Amino acid sequence: MAGPTTAQRGAGHQEDTPDRPPRPDAQGRRMSRLRLLIVIAAAVLVVGSGAVWALYGSSWLRAEQVRITGVDVLSPAEVEAAAAVPMGAPLISVDTDSIANRLRQKLPRIDSVDVVRSWPHGIGLKVTERKPVLLVKKGAKFIEVDAKGVRFATVDKAPRRVPLLELTPGRSASLHRFGSDRLVREAVRVAGGLPDGVARDTEVVRVTSYDSVSLELTRDREVIWGSGEEGAVKAKVLIALMKAAPKAGHFDVSAPTAPAVSGS
């Protein structure tokens, strides 16, 4: 008996193949994508509106406390008062730059301050105070001068181990050429570069001209420093002289390549 013809086999094969689902047309695909985008946009809008409300409208994220660190001479109470943080305001709206500016203007003892939001309810103030390296006597009081030459505070009692600045230029050429502020900065430059042991023993930094700075130390010792130039070299030479002649009373490092010592 003859088998099925080629046409019959083809027809049977076609009958066995399942029908394929119709492919969506291009317009249908575009509509599907559009509906998805609308859903996503609506979700973003809802979430965004909720976030904005939480940050600005709710009572959850508001400034309710101020945390202060880094103070030594200043008290936390006076720092908080000067900062004037808007308590109860939304934390996100607190102007941290304005707070920092107020603190530096109202409290010159503050050298720098970092103002940060501490979620959910706090403002953090990390204060760095100026440290005096010299004192200028004014009547019965003392003006504190920091390492930048800034006169930042007047105090009734001299802080311990901070030397007194004696500025006695008279009518010297240095005074006319540099001015008293420049001479003060030169004294600060010298005082800030002293070795620790010498700095602790320094009681007076005396400036008579730009290139004539001297130190009065404990035990009636004197150091002729000269100008502020080559400070690191002069410091090393002075330490060596003090070790070589521990009982000397006069040291001259104004020319560090030719130092002198006497009074031993």
XYZ file of C-alpha atoms in Angstrom:
264
model
C 0.000 0.000 0.000
C 1.488 3.332 -0.996
C 2.433 5.840 1.748
C 1.161 9.373 1.947
C 2.221 11.759 -0.664
C 4.484 14.726 0.034
C 1.495 17.062 -0.108
C -0.385 14.900 2.340
C 2.586 14.779 4.738
C 2.859 18.561 4.594
C -0.810 19.005 5.237
C -0.676 16.687 8.210
C 2.323 18.497 9.650
C 0.528 21.795 9.384
C -2.481 20.367 11.183
C -0.273 19.151 14.098
C 1.369 22.610 14.667
C -0.414 24.544 17.435
C -1.741 27.986 16.657
C 0.674 30.803 17.775
C -0.762 33.680 19.811
C -1.164 36.790 17.804
C 1.735 39.261 18.279
C 0.731 42.589 19.701
C 1.028 45.379 17.274
C 3.388 48.368 17.765
C 0.611 50.627 19.011
C -0.296 48.157 21.762
C 3.315 47.979 22.924
C 3.525 51.762 23.084
C 0.342 51.927 25.147
C 1.712 49.333 27.588
C 4.944 51.278 28.056
C 2.982 54.498 28.521
C 0.805 52.941 31.225
C 3.931 51.640 33.010
C 5.559 55.058 32.908
C 2.397 56.649 34.295
C 2.348 54.178 37.179
C 6.051 54.787 37.944
C 5.616 58.576 37.794
C 2.639 58.397 40.126
C 4.612 56.261 42.595
C 7.566 58.674 42.510
C 5.212 61.609 43.046
C 3.608 59.946 46.048
C 6.948 58.976 47.583
C 8.436 62.414 46.868
C 5.456 64.209 48.351
C 5.734 62.055 51.445
C 9.452 62.804 51.774
C 8.901 66.541 51.402
C 6.155 66.446 53.996
C 8.374 64.445 56.380
C 11.252 66.926 55.986
C 9.263 70.148 56.138
C 5.736 69.531 57.372
C 5.919 66.852 60.011
C 7.049 67.146 63.630
C 9.447 64.220 63.266
C 12.566 65.955 61.868
C 12.799 69.259 63.705
C 15.637 70.986 65.600
C 15.107 70.147 69.243
C 18.596 69.919 70.743
C 22.103 71.339 70.296
C 25.226 69.296 71.036
C 28.467 71.223 71.580
C 31.983 69.768 71.636
C 35.519 71.175 71.673
C 35.028 74.019 74.146
C 37.619 74.671 76.828
C 37.493 78.302 77.920
C 34.055 78.988 76.470
C 31.032 77.409 78.122
C 28.471 75.350 76.179
C 25.753 77.750 77.346
C 27.373 80.838 75.815
C 28.120 78.976 72.578
C 24.514 77.822 72.303
C 23.236 81.338 73.003
C 25.495 82.847 70.328
C 24.581 80.153 67.800
C 20.861 81.014 68.080
C 19.751 77.747 66.489
C 16.081 78.134 65.425
C 14.596 75.515 67.724
C 11.506 73.816 66.357
C 12.354 74.612 62.750
C 12.550 71.782 60.209
C 16.057 70.376 60.493
C 16.517 70.448 56.727
C 15.887 74.223 56.619
C 18.405 75.200 59.328
C 21.080 77.440 57.749
C 24.323 75.935 59.055
C 26.536 78.573 57.380
C 24.665 81.391 59.124
C 25.113 79.674 62.481
C 28.873 79.337 61.899
C 29.164 83.003 60.890
C 27.243 84.152 63.978
C 29.493 82.163 66.259
C 32.712 83.577 64.792
C 31.377 87.129 64.920
C 29.968 86.987 68.445
C 32.715 84.856 69.990
C 36.142 85.860 68.584
C 37.731 83.128 70.699
C 36.308 80.650 68.179
C 38.808 79.964 65.414
C 36.576 77.573 63.470
C 33.345 75.633 63.947
C 31.715 72.764 62.094
C 27.908 72.927 62.138
C 26.224 69.662 61.190
C 22.692 68.285 61.220
C 22.403 65.317 63.546
C 19.273 63.483 62.459
C 16.536 63.245 63.518
C 16.415 66.150 66.000
C 19.862 67.664 66.611
C 22.379 70.277 65.544
C 26.030 69.517 66.309
C 28.596 72.292 66.917
C 32.240 71.182 66.853
C 34.222 74.172 68.097
C 37.948 74.880 67.755
C 39.067 77.665 70.105
C 41.972 79.986 69.481
C 44.977 79.328 71.721
C 47.113 82.217 72.981
C 50.803 82.130 72.129
C 51.517 85.644 73.430
C 49.968 88.150 75.820
C 49.891 91.929 75.477
C 49.504 93.733 78.786
C 46.859 96.458 78.800
C 46.509 98.134 82.163
C 45.641 95.435 84.638
C 44.360 93.107 81.919
C 45.909 90.937 79.218
C 45.094 90.652 75.530
C 45.495 87.148 74.125
C 47.184 86.788 70.722
C 46.957 83.535 68.753
C 49.380 81.887 66.335
C 47.926 83.921 63.434
C 48.588 87.209 65.217
C 44.883 87.725 65.971
C 44.099 89.569 69.218
C 40.997 87.664 70.176
C 40.240 88.137 73.872
C 40.955 90.300 76.912
C 41.305 88.474 80.215
C 41.839 89.538 83.823
C 44.373 86.823 84.613
C 47.301 85.767 82.463
C 47.091 82.118 81.348
C 49.924 79.940 82.596
C 52.992 79.454 80.428
C 52.020 82.060 77.857
C 54.824 84.634 77.466
C 54.272 88.354 77.668
C 54.971 90.405 74.551
C 56.986 93.567 75.049
C 56.823 95.676 71.930
C 59.261 98.576 72.302
C 60.244 99.731 68.811
C 60.319 103.440 69.737
C 60.759 105.491 66.584
C 62.838 102.872 64.812
C 62.936 102.432 61.052
C 61.308 99.006 61.498
C 58.213 100.577 63.007
C 57.819 102.935 60.051
C 58.570 100.243 57.499
C 56.596 97.323 58.933
C 54.110 98.800 61.420
C 53.327 97.457 64.873
C 51.037 94.695 63.558
C 53.839 93.248 61.452
C 56.179 93.336 64.452
C 53.567 91.502 66.519
C 53.296 88.843 63.812
C 57.071 88.501 63.840
C 57.005 87.948 67.595
C 54.255 85.341 67.121
C 56.334 83.663 64.436
C 59.287 83.367 66.812
C 57.202 82.212 69.778
C 55.384 79.616 67.669
C 58.657 78.083 66.471
C 60.323 77.644 69.857
C 61.204 74.123 71.025
C 58.784 72.850 73.667
C 61.251 73.068 76.538
C 62.277 76.613 75.643
C 58.670 77.667 75.072
C 57.695 76.474 78.562
C 60.516 78.513 80.093
C 59.914 81.687 78.061
C 58.434 84.498 80.142
C 58.868 87.501 77.822
C 59.257 87.969 74.074
C 60.767 91.382 73.473
C 60.679 93.084 70.065
C 62.591 96.284 69.413
C 62.735 95.962 65.613
C 61.956 93.503 62.854
C 65.359 91.833 63.152
C 65.802 92.260 66.909
C 63.730 89.757 68.893
C 64.945 88.457 72.242
C 63.584 86.088 74.883
C 63.606 86.242 78.646
C 63.643 82.766 80.149
C 63.276 81.492 83.684
C 66.381 81.561 85.935
C 67.421 84.954 84.506
C 68.443 83.582 81.125
C 68.305 85.565 77.901
C 68.253 84.493 74.267
C 69.113 86.858 71.420
C 67.048 85.507 68.556
C 67.341 88.206 65.904
C 64.687 88.069 63.173
C 62.187 85.309 62.611
C 64.200 83.999 59.664
C 65.767 80.517 59.933
C 63.695 79.758 63.011
C 64.062 75.966 62.785
C 67.865 76.210 62.487
C 68.074 78.651 65.393
C 65.952 76.352 67.541
C 68.332 73.408 66.946
C 71.387 75.556 67.646
C 69.839 76.895 70.855
C 69.084 73.385 72.136
C 72.678 72.338 71.416
C 74.049 75.410 73.256
C 71.853 74.780 76.281
C 73.017 71.174 76.469
C 76.661 72.178 76.111
C 76.430 75.014 78.665
C 73.479 74.262 80.977
C 74.473 76.976 83.467
C 74.927 79.751 80.910
C 72.792 82.851 81.190
C 73.142 84.394 77.725
C 72.643 82.716 74.355
C 72.943 84.386 70.958
C 71.556 82.531 67.928
C 70.813 85.571 65.781
C 73.521 84.301 63.411
C 73.018 80.528 63.741
C 76.240 79.724 61.879
C 78.191 81.704 64.486
C 76.290 81.327 67.806
C 77.607 82.554 71.121
C 77.083 81.672 74.762
C 78.245 83.427 77.925
C 77.616 83.826 81.607
C 78.310 80.187 82.462
